[in-house]
Coordinates of C-alpha atoms in Angstrom, one line a residue:
Chain A
M355 CA 0.0 0.0 0.0
V356 CA 1.5 3.3 -1.0
I357 CA -1.1 5.7 0.3
S358 CA -0.8 5.8 4.1
E359 CA -3.7 5.3 6.6
L360 CA -3.4 8.9 7.5
T361 CA -3.9 10.1 4.0
R362 CA -6.7 7.6 3.5
G363 CA -8.4 9.1 6.5
Q364 CA -8.1 12.5 5.0
I365 CA -9.6 11.3 1.7
A366 CA -12.5 9.6 3.6
D367 CA -13.2 13.0 5.3
E368 CA -13.2 14.7 1.9
I369 CA -15.6 12.2 0.5
T370 CA -18.2 13.0 3.2
K371 CA -18.4 16.6 1.9
Y372 CA -19.6 15.7 -1.6
P373 CA -22.9 14.5 -2.9
L374 CA -21.0 12.0 -5.2
K375 CA -17.9 10.3 -4.1
R376 CA -15.9 11.3 -7.2
G377 CA -16.2 15.0 -6.2
A378 CA -13.5 14.4 -3.7
L379 CA -11.0 13.2 -6.3
L380 CA -9.2 16.5 -6.7
P381 CA -8.9 17.0 -2.9
A382 CA -7.7 13.4 -2.7
L383 CA -5.0 14.1 -5.3
H384 CA -3.9 17.1 -3.3
W385 CA -3.5 15.0 -0.2
V386 CA -1.6 12.3 -2.2
H387 CA 0.8 14.9 -3.6
A388 CA 1.3 16.3 -0.1
E389 CA 2.4 12.8 1.0
L390 CA 4.1 11.3 -2.0
G391 CA 4.9 14.2 -4.3
H392 CA 3.5 12.5 -7.4
V393 CA 1.0 9.8 -8.5
T394 CA 2.5 6.5 -9.5
H395 CA 0.6 3.7 -11.2
E396 CA 0.3 1.8 -7.9
C397 CA -1.1 5.0 -6.3
A398 CA -3.6 5.5 -9.2
A399 CA -4.7 1.9 -8.7
E400 CA -5.3 2.5 -5.0
L401 CA -7.2 5.8 -5.7
G402 CA -9.2 4.0 -8.3
E403 CA -10.2 1.4 -5.7
I404 CA -11.2 4.1 -3.2
F405 CA -13.3 6.0 -5.8
G406 CA -14.6 3.0 -7.7
I407 CA -13.1 4.2 -11.0
R408 CA -10.4 2.7 -13.2
P409 CA -6.7 3.7 -12.7
V410 CA -6.7 5.2 -16.2
E411 CA -9.5 7.6 -15.2
V412 CA -7.3 8.8 -12.3
M413 CA -4.4 9.3 -14.6
E414 CA -6.6 11.2 -17.1
V415 CA -7.3 13.7 -14.3
V416 CA -3.7 13.8 -13.2
S417 CA -2.5 14.6 -16.7
F418 CA -5.1 17.3 -17.3
Y419 CA -3.9 19.6 -14.4
N420 CA -0.6 21.4 -14.2
M421 CA -0.3 20.9 -10.4
F422 CA -0.5 17.1 -10.5
Y423 CA 2.5 15.0 -11.5
D424 CA 3.1 11.4 -12.6
S425 CA 6.8 11.5 -12.0
P426 CA 9.2 12.4 -9.1
Q427 CA 9.5 16.1 -8.6
P428 CA 12.3 18.5 -7.5
R429 CA 12.3 19.5 -3.8
H430 CA 11.1 23.0 -4.8
H431 CA 9.2 24.3 -7.7
V432 CA 10.2 27.8 -8.6
R433 CA 7.9 29.3 -11.1
V434 CA 8.3 32.8 -12.6
C435 CA 5.1 34.3 -14.0
T436 CA 5.8 35.3 -17.6
N437 CA 2.3 36.3 -18.7
L438 CA 1.8 39.7 -20.2
P439 CA 1.6 42.0 -17.1
C440 CA 4.7 40.4 -15.7
S441 CA 6.6 40.3 -19.0
L442 CA 5.9 44.0 -19.5
R443 CA 7.8 44.6 -16.2
G444 CA 10.8 42.4 -16.9
A445 CA 9.8 38.9 -15.9
R446 CA 11.5 37.3 -18.9
T447 CA 14.7 39.1 -18.1
L448 CA 14.5 38.0 -14.5
L449 CA 13.9 34.4 -15.6
S450 CA 16.9 34.3 -17.9
R451 CA 19.1 35.7 -15.2
L452 CA 17.8 33.0 -12.8
E453 CA 18.6 30.4 -15.4
S454 CA 22.2 31.6 -15.5
H455 CA 22.3 31.8 -11.7
L456 CA 21.1 28.2 -11.3
G457 CA 22.8 26.9 -14.4
V458 CA 19.6 25.3 -15.7
K459 CA 17.1 26.3 -18.3
A460 CA 13.5 26.9 -17.6
G461 CA 11.8 23.5 -17.5
E462 CA 14.9 21.8 -16.0
V463 CA 15.9 20.7 -12.5
T464 CA 19.2 21.5 -10.8
P465 CA 21.4 18.3 -10.8
D466 CA 21.0 18.0 -7.0
G467 CA 17.2 17.8 -7.4
R468 CA 16.8 20.9 -5.3
V469 CA 15.1 23.4 -7.6
G470 CA 13.0 22.9 -10.6
L471 CA 12.9 26.2 -12.5
G472 CA 10.1 27.1 -14.8
H473 CA 7.8 29.8 -16.1
E474 CA 4.1 29.9 -15.3
E475 CA 1.0 31.6 -16.7
C476 CA -0.7 34.4 -14.9
L477 CA -0.7 33.9 -11.1
G478 CA -2.9 36.9 -10.2
A479 CA -0.1 39.2 -9.0
C480 CA -0.1 41.5 -12.0
A481 CA 0.5 44.7 -10.1
Y482 CA 3.3 43.3 -8.1
A483 CA 5.5 42.1 -11.0
P484 CA 7.9 40.5 -11.5
M485 CA 6.9 37.7 -9.2
M486 CA 7.6 34.0 -8.6
R487 CA 5.9 31.2 -6.8
V488 CA 8.1 29.0 -4.7
D489 CA 6.0 25.9 -3.9
D490 CA 2.9 27.4 -2.3
V491 CA 4.3 30.8 -1.5
Y492 CA 4.2 34.0 -3.6
Y493 CA 7.2 36.4 -3.8
E494 CA 6.3 39.7 -5.4
D495 CA 7.9 43.0 -6.5
L496 CA 11.1 41.1 -7.2
D497 CA 14.4 42.1 -8.5
F498 CA 17.3 39.7 -9.4
E499 CA 19.0 40.2 -6.0
A500 CA 15.8 39.5 -4.0
A501 CA 15.0 36.5 -6.1
T502 CA 18.4 34.9 -5.8
R503 CA 18.4 35.5 -2.0
I504 CA 15.2 33.5 -1.9
L505 CA 16.5 30.7 -4.1
D506 CA 19.8 30.4 -2.2
S507 CA 17.9 30.0 1.1
L508 CA 16.0 27.0 -0.1
D509 CA 17.1 23.7 1.4
Chain B
M1418 CA 3.2 43.3 1.3
L1419 CA -0.2 44.6 2.3
K1420 CA -2.5 44.7 -0.8
V1421 CA -4.8 47.6 -0.2
P1422 CA -6.5 49.4 -3.1
Y1423 CA -5.2 52.9 -3.8
V1424 CA -8.8 54.1 -4.2
T1425 CA -11.5 52.5 -2.1
S1426 CA -15.2 52.5 -1.9
Y1427 CA -17.8 50.3 -0.2
L1428 CA -16.2 46.9 -1.1
T1429 CA -12.7 47.7 -0.1
E1430 CA -12.9 50.5 2.5
H1431 CA -11.7 48.3 5.4
F1432 CA -9.0 46.5 3.5
G1433 CA -6.3 48.3 5.4
D1434 CA -7.6 46.8 8.7
D1435 CA -6.3 43.3 9.4
A1436 CA -9.2 42.6 11.8
F1437 CA -11.7 43.0 9.0
G1438 CA -10.5 39.5 7.8
T1439 CA -11.7 38.0 11.1
I1440 CA -15.2 37.4 12.2
E1441 CA -15.0 39.8 15.2
G1442 CA -13.6 42.6 13.0
Y1443 CA -16.1 41.9 10.3
E1444 CA -19.1 41.9 12.6
A1445 CA -17.8 45.1 14.3
K1446 CA -18.3 46.8 10.9
G1447 CA -21.8 45.6 10.7
G1448 CA -20.9 42.3 9.0
Y1449 CA -23.6 39.5 8.6
R1450 CA -26.4 41.9 9.4
A1451 CA -27.5 41.9 5.7
A1452 CA -27.5 38.0 5.7
R1453 CA -29.5 38.0 8.9
R1454 CA -32.0 40.4 7.5
A1455 CA -32.4 38.5 4.3
I1456 CA -32.7 35.1 5.9
T1457 CA -35.0 36.1 8.8
Q1458 CA -37.0 38.9 7.3
M1459 CA -37.2 38.4 3.5
S1460 CA -38.5 35.7 1.3
P1461 CA -36.1 34.2 -1.3
D1462 CA -38.2 35.8 -4.0
E1463 CA -37.9 39.2 -2.4
V1464 CA -34.1 38.8 -2.4
V1465 CA -34.0 37.8 -6.0
E1466 CA -36.2 40.7 -7.0
L1467 CA -34.0 43.1 -5.0
V1468 CA -30.9 42.0 -6.7
K1469 CA -32.7 42.1 -10.1
E1470 CA -33.7 45.7 -9.4
S1471 CA -30.2 46.7 -8.3
G1472 CA -29.0 45.9 -11.8
L1473 CA -25.9 44.1 -10.4
Q1474 CA -24.0 42.4 -13.3
G1475 CA -21.6 39.5 -12.7
R1476 CA -18.0 40.6 -12.2
G1477 CA -16.4 37.4 -13.5
G1478 CA -16.1 38.5 -17.1
A1479 CA -19.4 38.0 -19.0
G1480 CA -21.4 40.7 -17.1
F1481 CA -24.6 38.7 -17.0
P1482 CA -27.3 40.2 -14.7
T1483 CA -27.0 38.4 -11.4
G1484 CA -30.6 38.6 -10.3
M1485 CA -31.8 37.2 -13.6
K1486 CA -29.3 34.3 -13.2
W1487 CA -30.7 33.5 -9.8
S1488 CA -34.3 33.6 -11.1
F1489 CA -33.5 30.8 -13.6
M1490 CA -33.2 28.4 -10.7
P1491 CA -36.2 26.1 -10.5
K1492 CA -38.3 26.7 -7.3
E1493 CA -39.7 23.2 -6.8
T1494 CA -37.2 20.4 -7.0
D1495 CA -37.1 16.9 -5.7
G1496 CA -33.5 17.2 -4.4
P1497 CA -30.7 19.5 -3.5
K1498 CA -29.7 22.7 -5.3
Y1499 CA -26.2 24.1 -5.2
L1500 CA -24.5 27.4 -5.2
V1501 CA -20.9 27.7 -6.6
C1502 CA -18.4 30.5 -6.0
N1503 CA -16.1 30.8 -9.0
A1504 CA -12.8 31.7 -7.3
D1505 CA -10.7 30.3 -10.1
E1506 CA -9.5 33.7 -11.1
S1507 CA -7.0 33.0 -13.8
E1508 CA -7.6 35.6 -16.4
P1509 CA -4.3 37.3 -17.1
G1510 CA -4.3 40.8 -15.7
S1511 CA -6.9 40.0 -13.0
F1512 CA -6.1 39.8 -9.3
K1513 CA -9.0 41.4 -7.5
D1514 CA -10.7 38.2 -6.4
R1515 CA -7.5 37.1 -4.8
I1516 CA -7.3 40.3 -2.7
L1517 CA -11.0 40.1 -1.9
M1518 CA -10.5 36.6 -0.5
E1519 CA -7.4 37.6 1.4
R1520 CA -8.7 40.8 2.9
A1521 CA -12.5 40.3 3.1
P1522 CA -13.3 36.6 3.2
H1523 CA -16.4 37.1 5.4
L1524 CA -17.8 39.6 2.9
V1525 CA -17.7 36.9 0.2
I1526 CA -19.2 34.3 2.6
E1527 CA -22.0 36.7 3.6
G1528 CA -22.8 37.4 -0.1
M1529 CA -22.9 33.6 -0.7
L1530 CA -25.2 33.1 2.3
I1531 CA -27.7 35.6 0.9
A1532 CA -27.5 34.0 -2.6
A1533 CA -27.9 30.5 -1.1
W1534 CA -31.1 31.7 0.7
A1535 CA -32.4 33.3 -2.5
I1536 CA -32.0 30.2 -4.7
G1537 CA -32.7 27.7 -2.0
A1538 CA -29.3 26.0 -2.0
S1539 CA -28.4 23.7 0.9
K1540 CA -24.7 23.6 0.0
S1541 CA -22.2 25.7 -1.7
F1542 CA -18.8 25.1 -3.2
I1543 CA -16.0 27.6 -3.4
Y1544 CA -13.7 26.6 -6.2
V1545 CA -10.4 28.4 -5.6
R1546 CA -7.6 28.1 -8.2
G1547 CA -4.9 25.8 -7.1
E1548 CA -2.1 28.4 -7.1
Y1549 CA -4.1 30.5 -4.6
A1550 CA -2.9 28.6 -1.5
Y1551 CA -3.0 31.6 0.8
P1552 CA -6.4 32.9 -0.3
A1553 CA -7.8 29.4 0.0
K1554 CA -6.4 29.2 3.6
Q1555 CA -8.0 32.5 4.4
M1556 CA -11.4 31.4 3.1
M1557 CA -11.1 28.1 5.0
R1558 CA -10.4 29.9 8.3
A1559 CA -13.3 32.3 7.7
V1560 CA -15.7 29.5 6.9
Q1561 CA -14.7 27.7 10.1
E1562 CA -15.2 31.0 12.1
A1563 CA -18.7 31.3 10.5
Y1564 CA -19.6 27.7 11.5
D1565 CA -18.3 28.4 15.1
R1566 CA -20.6 31.4 15.2
G1567 CA -23.7 29.6 14.0
L1568 CA -23.7 31.5 10.7
L1569 CA -23.3 28.3 8.8
G1570 CA -24.5 24.7 9.3
R1571 CA -27.9 23.5 10.6
R1572 CA -30.5 26.0 11.6
L1573 CA -28.1 28.9 11.1
M1574 CA -28.9 32.2 12.7
H1575 CA -31.6 30.3 14.6
S1576 CA -33.6 30.1 11.4
D1577 CA -34.9 27.0 9.6
F1578 CA -32.3 27.4 7.0
N1579 CA -29.4 24.9 6.7
H1580 CA -26.3 25.7 4.7
D1581 CA -22.8 24.2 4.3
I1582 CA -19.8 25.6 2.5
V1583 CA -17.2 23.3 1.0
I1584 CA -13.9 24.7 -0.3
Q1585 CA -12.2 22.9 -3.2
R1586 CA -8.8 23.8 -4.6
G1587 CA -8.3 23.6 -8.3
A1588 CA -5.0 22.3 -9.7
G1589 CA -3.8 24.6 -12.4
A1590 CA -6.1 24.8 -15.4
Y1591 CA -7.3 28.1 -16.8
I1592 CA -10.3 26.5 -18.4
C1593 CA -11.8 25.7 -15.0
G1594 CA -12.8 29.3 -14.8
E1595 CA -15.4 28.6 -17.4
E1596 CA -18.4 27.8 -15.3
T1597 CA -19.2 24.4 -16.8
G1598 CA -15.5 23.4 -16.9
L1599 CA -15.4 24.4 -13.2
L1600 CA -18.4 22.1 -12.5
E1601 CA -16.7 19.2 -14.2
S1602 CA -13.6 19.8 -12.2
L1603 CA -15.7 20.0 -9.0
E1604 CA -17.0 16.6 -9.9
G1605 CA -13.5 15.2 -10.0
K1606 CA -13.0 15.2 -13.7
K1607 CA -11.0 16.9 -16.4
G1608 CA -12.2 20.5 -16.6
Q1609 CA -13.6 20.3 -20.1
P1610 CA -16.6 22.7 -20.6
R1611 CA -20.1 21.2 -21.2
K1612 CA -22.4 21.8 -24.1
K1613 CA -25.2 24.2 -23.2
P1614 CA -28.1 23.9 -23.0
P1615 CA -28.7 22.5 -20.4
F1616 CA -27.5 25.5 -18.4
P1617 CA -26.3 25.1 -14.8
A1618 CA -29.6 26.2 -13.5
Q1619 CA -31.1 23.0 -14.9
F1620 CA -28.1 20.7 -14.8
G1621 CA -25.2 22.0 -12.7
A1622 CA -23.0 20.6 -10.1
F1623 CA -23.5 16.8 -9.7
G1624 CA -26.4 17.0 -12.1
R1625 CA -28.4 19.3 -9.8
P1626 CA -29.7 22.9 -10.4
S1627 CA -26.8 25.2 -9.6
T1628 CA -25.9 28.9 -9.8
V1629 CA -22.3 29.9 -10.4
N1630 CA -21.2 33.5 -9.5
N1631 CA -17.9 35.2 -9.2
V1632 CA -16.2 36.2 -5.9
E1633 CA -16.6 39.9 -6.4
T1634 CA -20.2 39.5 -7.5
F1635 CA -21.0 38.0 -4.1
A1636 CA -19.2 40.8 -2.3
H1637 CA -21.6 43.4 -3.7
V1638 CA -24.7 41.5 -2.5
P1639 CA -24.6 42.3 1.3
H1640 CA -24.2 46.0 0.5
I1641 CA -27.3 45.9 -1.8
V1642 CA -29.4 44.1 0.9
S1643 CA -28.4 46.5 3.6
K1644 CA -28.4 49.8 1.7
G1645 CA -30.9 49.2 -1.0
T1646 CA -31.1 49.5 -4.8
D1647 CA -31.3 53.3 -5.0
W1648 CA -28.0 53.6 -3.0
F1649 CA -26.4 50.9 -5.2
R1650 CA -27.6 52.7 -8.4
S1651 CA -26.0 55.9 -7.2
F1652 CA -22.7 54.4 -8.3
G1653 CA -21.9 53.6 -11.9
T1654 CA -24.0 54.1 -15.0
E1655 CA -27.7 53.5 -15.7
Q1656 CA -27.1 50.2 -17.3
S1657 CA -24.0 49.2 -15.2
P1658 CA -24.5 50.2 -11.6
G1659 CA -22.1 49.8 -8.7
T1660 CA -18.4 49.9 -8.4
T1661 CA -15.8 47.4 -9.5
V1662 CA -12.3 46.7 -8.4
F1663 CA -10.1 47.5 -11.3
G1664 CA -6.6 45.9 -11.4
V1665 CA -4.1 48.0 -13.3
S1666 CA -0.8 46.5 -14.4
G1667 CA 1.9 47.0 -17.0
H1668 CA 3.6 50.3 -17.9
V1669 CA 2.2 52.6 -15.2
L1670 CA 3.8 54.3 -12.2
R1671 CA 1.3 53.0 -9.7
P1672 CA 0.1 49.5 -10.6
G1673 CA -2.5 48.2 -8.2
L1674 CA -6.2 48.0 -7.3
F1675 CA -8.7 50.8 -7.6
E1676 CA -12.3 50.5 -6.6
L1677 CA -14.2 52.9 -8.9
P1678 CA -17.7 53.3 -10.2
L1679 CA -18.4 51.5 -13.5
G1680 CA -18.4 54.0 -16.3
T1681 CA -15.2 55.7 -15.0
P1682 CA -13.3 56.8 -18.2
L1683 CA -10.4 54.5 -19.0
Q1684 CA -8.0 57.4 -19.2
E1685 CA -8.9 58.5 -15.7
I1686 CA -7.9 55.0 -14.4
V1687 CA -4.7 54.9 -16.4
F1688 CA -3.4 58.4 -15.9
D1689 CA -5.1 59.9 -12.8
H1690 CA -5.2 56.8 -10.6
A1691 CA -2.4 54.6 -11.9
G1692 CA -0.1 57.5 -12.6
G1693 CA 0.3 56.9 -16.4
P1694 CA 3.4 55.6 -18.1
P1695 CA 7.0 56.2 -16.9
E1696 CA 8.6 59.6 -17.7
G1697 CA 9.2 60.2 -21.4
R1698 CA 6.9 57.4 -22.5
R1699 CA 3.5 57.5 -24.0
V1700 CA 0.7 55.0 -23.8
K1701 CA 0.4 52.9 -27.0
G1702 CA -2.5 50.6 -26.1
V1703 CA -4.5 49.3 -23.2
I1704 CA -6.3 46.0 -22.7
P1705 CA -9.3 47.0 -20.7
G1706 CA -10.5 43.8 -19.1
G1707 CA -8.2 40.9 -18.9
M1708 CA -6.3 39.2 -21.7
S1709 CA -9.4 37.8 -23.5
M1710 CA -10.6 41.3 -24.3
P1711 CA -9.5 43.2 -27.4
I1712 CA -7.0 46.0 -26.9
L1713 CA -7.8 49.7 -27.3
P1714 CA -5.4 52.2 -28.9
A1715 CA -4.3 55.3 -27.1
H1716 CA -6.8 57.6 -28.8
Q1717 CA -9.7 55.6 -27.5
L1718 CA -9.0 55.9 -23.8
D1719 CA -11.9 58.3 -23.3
V1720 CA -14.2 55.3 -23.2
P1721 CA -16.3 54.9 -20.0
M1722 CA -15.5 51.5 -18.5
A1723 CA -18.9 49.9 -18.7
N1724 CA -20.0 47.3 -21.2
E1725 CA -22.6 49.5 -23.0
F1726 CA -19.8 51.8 -24.0
L1727 CA -17.0 49.3 -24.4
R1728 CA -19.1 47.1 -26.8
E1729 CA -19.2 50.1 -29.2
R1730 CA -15.4 49.9 -29.3
K1731 CA -15.6 46.2 -30.0
T1732 CA -14.3 45.2 -26.6
M1733 CA -15.6 44.5 -23.1
L1734 CA -15.1 45.1 -19.4
G1735 CA -14.3 41.5 -18.7
T1736 CA -12.7 41.2 -15.3
G1737 CA -11.6 44.8 -15.1
G1738 CA -8.0 43.8 -15.5
V1739 CA -6.4 46.9 -17.2
M1740 CA -3.1 46.2 -18.8
V1741 CA -1.2 49.3 -20.0
M1742 CA 1.5 49.2 -22.8
D1743 CA 3.7 52.1 -23.6
D1744 CA 5.2 53.2 -26.9
T1745 CA 8.2 50.8 -26.6
T1746 CA 5.8 47.9 -26.9
C1747 CA 5.8 45.6 -30.0
M1748 CA 2.2 44.6 -30.5
V1749 CA 3.2 41.5 -32.6
R1750 CA 5.2 40.3 -29.6
V1751 CA 2.1 40.9 -27.4
G1752 CA 0.2 38.8 -30.0
E1753 CA 2.7 36.0 -29.8
L1754 CA 2.6 36.0 -26.0
V1755 CA -1.2 36.1 -25.8
S1756 CA -1.6 33.3 -28.4
Y1757 CA 1.0 31.1 -26.7
F1758 CA -1.1 31.3 -23.5
F1759 CA -4.3 30.3 -25.3
R1760 CA -2.6 27.5 -27.2
D1761 CA -1.2 26.2 -23.9
E1762 CA -4.5 26.4 -22.1
S1763 CA -7.0 25.1 -24.7
C1764 CA -8.7 22.1 -23.2
G1765 CA -8.5 20.4 -26.6
Q1766 CA -12.0 19.1 -27.0
C1767 CA -13.1 21.3 -29.9
T1768 CA -11.1 21.1 -33.2
Q1769 CA -11.5 24.8 -34.0
C1770 CA -10.0 25.8 -30.7
R1771 CA -7.3 23.1 -30.4
E1772 CA -6.0 23.6 -33.9
G1773 CA -6.8 27.3 -34.2
T1774 CA -4.9 28.4 -31.1
G1775 CA -1.9 26.5 -32.4
W1776 CA -2.0 28.2 -35.8
L1777 CA -2.5 31.6 -34.4
H1778 CA 0.6 31.1 -32.2
Q1779 CA 2.8 29.7 -35.0
I1780 CA 1.9 32.5 -37.4
L1781 CA 2.4 35.2 -34.8
R1782 CA 5.7 33.7 -33.8
R1783 CA 7.1 33.7 -37.3
L1784 CA 5.8 37.2 -37.9
E1785 CA 7.6 38.4 -34.7
R1786 CA 10.8 36.7 -35.9
G1787 CA 10.7 38.5 -39.2
A1788 CA 9.8 35.4 -41.2
G1789 CA 6.2 36.5 -42.0
A1790 CA 4.7 36.4 -45.4
P1791 CA 2.5 39.2 -46.8
D1792 CA -0.7 37.2 -46.6
D1793 CA -0.1 36.2 -43.0
L1794 CA -2.5 38.9 -41.7
D1795 CA -5.3 37.5 -43.9
I1796 CA -4.6 34.0 -42.7
L1797 CA -4.6 35.1 -39.0
L1798 CA -7.9 36.9 -39.5
D1799 CA -9.3 33.8 -41.3
V1800 CA -8.2 31.4 -38.6
A1801 CA -9.5 33.8 -35.9
G1802 CA -12.8 34.1 -37.7
S1803 CA -13.2 30.4 -38.0
M1804 CA -12.8 29.9 -34.2
E1805 CA -15.2 32.6 -33.1
G1806 CA -18.6 31.3 -32.0
Q1807 CA -17.8 27.8 -33.3
T1808 CA -17.0 25.9 -30.1
I1809 CA -18.5 24.6 -26.9
C1810 CA -17.4 27.5 -24.8
A1811 CA -16.2 31.0 -25.1
F1812 CA -12.5 30.1 -24.8
A1813 CA -12.0 30.1 -28.6
D1814 CA -13.6 33.6 -28.8
A1815 CA -11.3 34.7 -26.0
A1816 CA -8.3 33.4 -28.0
A1817 CA -9.5 35.0 -31.3
W1818 CA -10.6 38.4 -30.1
P1819 CA -7.3 39.7 -28.9
V1820 CA -5.6 38.8 -32.2
Q1821 CA -8.4 40.5 -34.1
G1822 CA -8.1 43.6 -31.9
L1823 CA -4.3 43.8 -32.3
I1824 CA -4.6 43.7 -36.1
R1825 CA -7.5 46.1 -36.1
H1826 CA -5.6 48.8 -34.2
F1827 CA -2.0 48.1 -34.8
R1828 CA -1.9 46.7 -38.4
S1829 CA 1.2 48.8 -39.2
D1830 CA 3.2 47.0 -36.5
F1831 CA 2.5 43.8 -38.3
E1832 CA 3.2 45.2 -41.7
E1833 CA 6.5 46.6 -40.6
H1834 CA 7.7 43.2 -39.4
I1835 CA 6.9 41.7 -42.8
R1836 CA 8.5 44.6 -44.7
Q1837 CA 11.7 44.9 -42.6
R1838 CA 11.9 41.1 -42.0
K1839 CA 12.6 41.8 -38.3
C1840 CA 11.0 43.3 -35.2
P1841 CA 11.3 47.0 -35.5
F1842 CA 10.9 47.6 -31.7
P1843 CA 14.3 47.0 -30.2
E1844 CA 13.3 48.4 -26.8
S1845 CA 10.2 46.2 -26.4
F1846 CA 9.8 43.9 -23.4
E1847 CA 11.8 40.7 -23.6
L1848 CA 10.0 37.6 -24.7

């Protein structure tokens, strides 16, 4: 069993909130990511069993959403918003300087698996650009120095 | 950083006060009195009529009359009805719902309670975009506070009304802001929009009659109930009453939020409130309402920001996300960026959208790189025209309109790329 009892309990709680069991699939996937970081085929099979759906239906949902993963992930996701409002205020320039700083291109992971650098579409911080999301936290009104300080402090 | 609007009105006046986000602070400012009044002293029909008379239009993009939407809900049903709060704010240039949830979660909950009473919903769902971890946390805390105070749950406010609120986090898909895509996602599926009819009022969440409203829309409702329709109509225009929270971004000195009456001229927002472009620069174009809405050129900024006026200029208020571009900006580059976004976010179920967004992006990309052909503009307009109105949801329109708008107002930018075989705007933002 890859999904722990604790996570199964949380999923069971979520299911009680919905008129149909399957409604709790997205919350369940969030719990699974919090525990395991990504969804393996074994994990999809176990979720399929909980929800009474086929594993492929679980994976179909996983693959549709950007925040769900089917492969191991870096310790930290660093995403620079490069949509129009941020790009107008230098987001692309920031991103390319961060690429040089980390020695990886956007879309790649540092060799130690510490940071996955990427760009992201609008994060709803348009007036506070440039900005980046590090895991679940927003950092706004950034310049290169502030951004590298944040990156260098990640474990 | 504290996100307080530079200009406030009834929705945002207490945003500088941290306590306003807590139930004690919210009640101290008169919070939940409107919901109490609606639930204990008004019939559901009276609430629907009041909101109809107020003229409140949805603030999520389409501007549909809120009271009318509520009136579509069937009165007699043999099972539950649901209310859904669309907090999937993902329209580029829009960030007002995020700040509303962060600074005034109880205002949103109170508006939802009134709406739930009006349509007879026993349960509501707040669908918060996945990336909004902090706003979702604020909403969860506020919902718990409301339960602890007896404002949610069984026999709330000592009435016969029962109501529960469930918060669901999305997982990173722009299309889930489309109301039926949202409903699919809420049901644990891929967020692919549904064919309409049936509309959500007949067949909504989990197959039950449902109403979906935007975060800001709910925030107006308690004010309408407590202060009345005449008061509400004293803001804004005849056809578009009330204020809205404009988010201004891009090339301005003071980007941020500004709560202003609908109908405020765009130039007043851009220059007087947001400070205009940096020294020595001039405004070239402004997207008035989030990235799906066609751009306006500098000489059209006199337009009052309300749909009845914006439609005459072939654009719309959308989400009120105002994006300002100065005279260094290459509009072909803007087109490439915009079309990349829509290509990336198309859910893929309709051919016109799945293929069309890809073609728009490829052609704009080659134009920007100086490899465009003279008939590329005709091809772009042809592709955009074949997407518009041809698909299950409005996403394809949202992808086609900005491209049409850019060509309509900045054709010479495109032609210069073709003539010079390179981008003639060396100082434009980096892509």
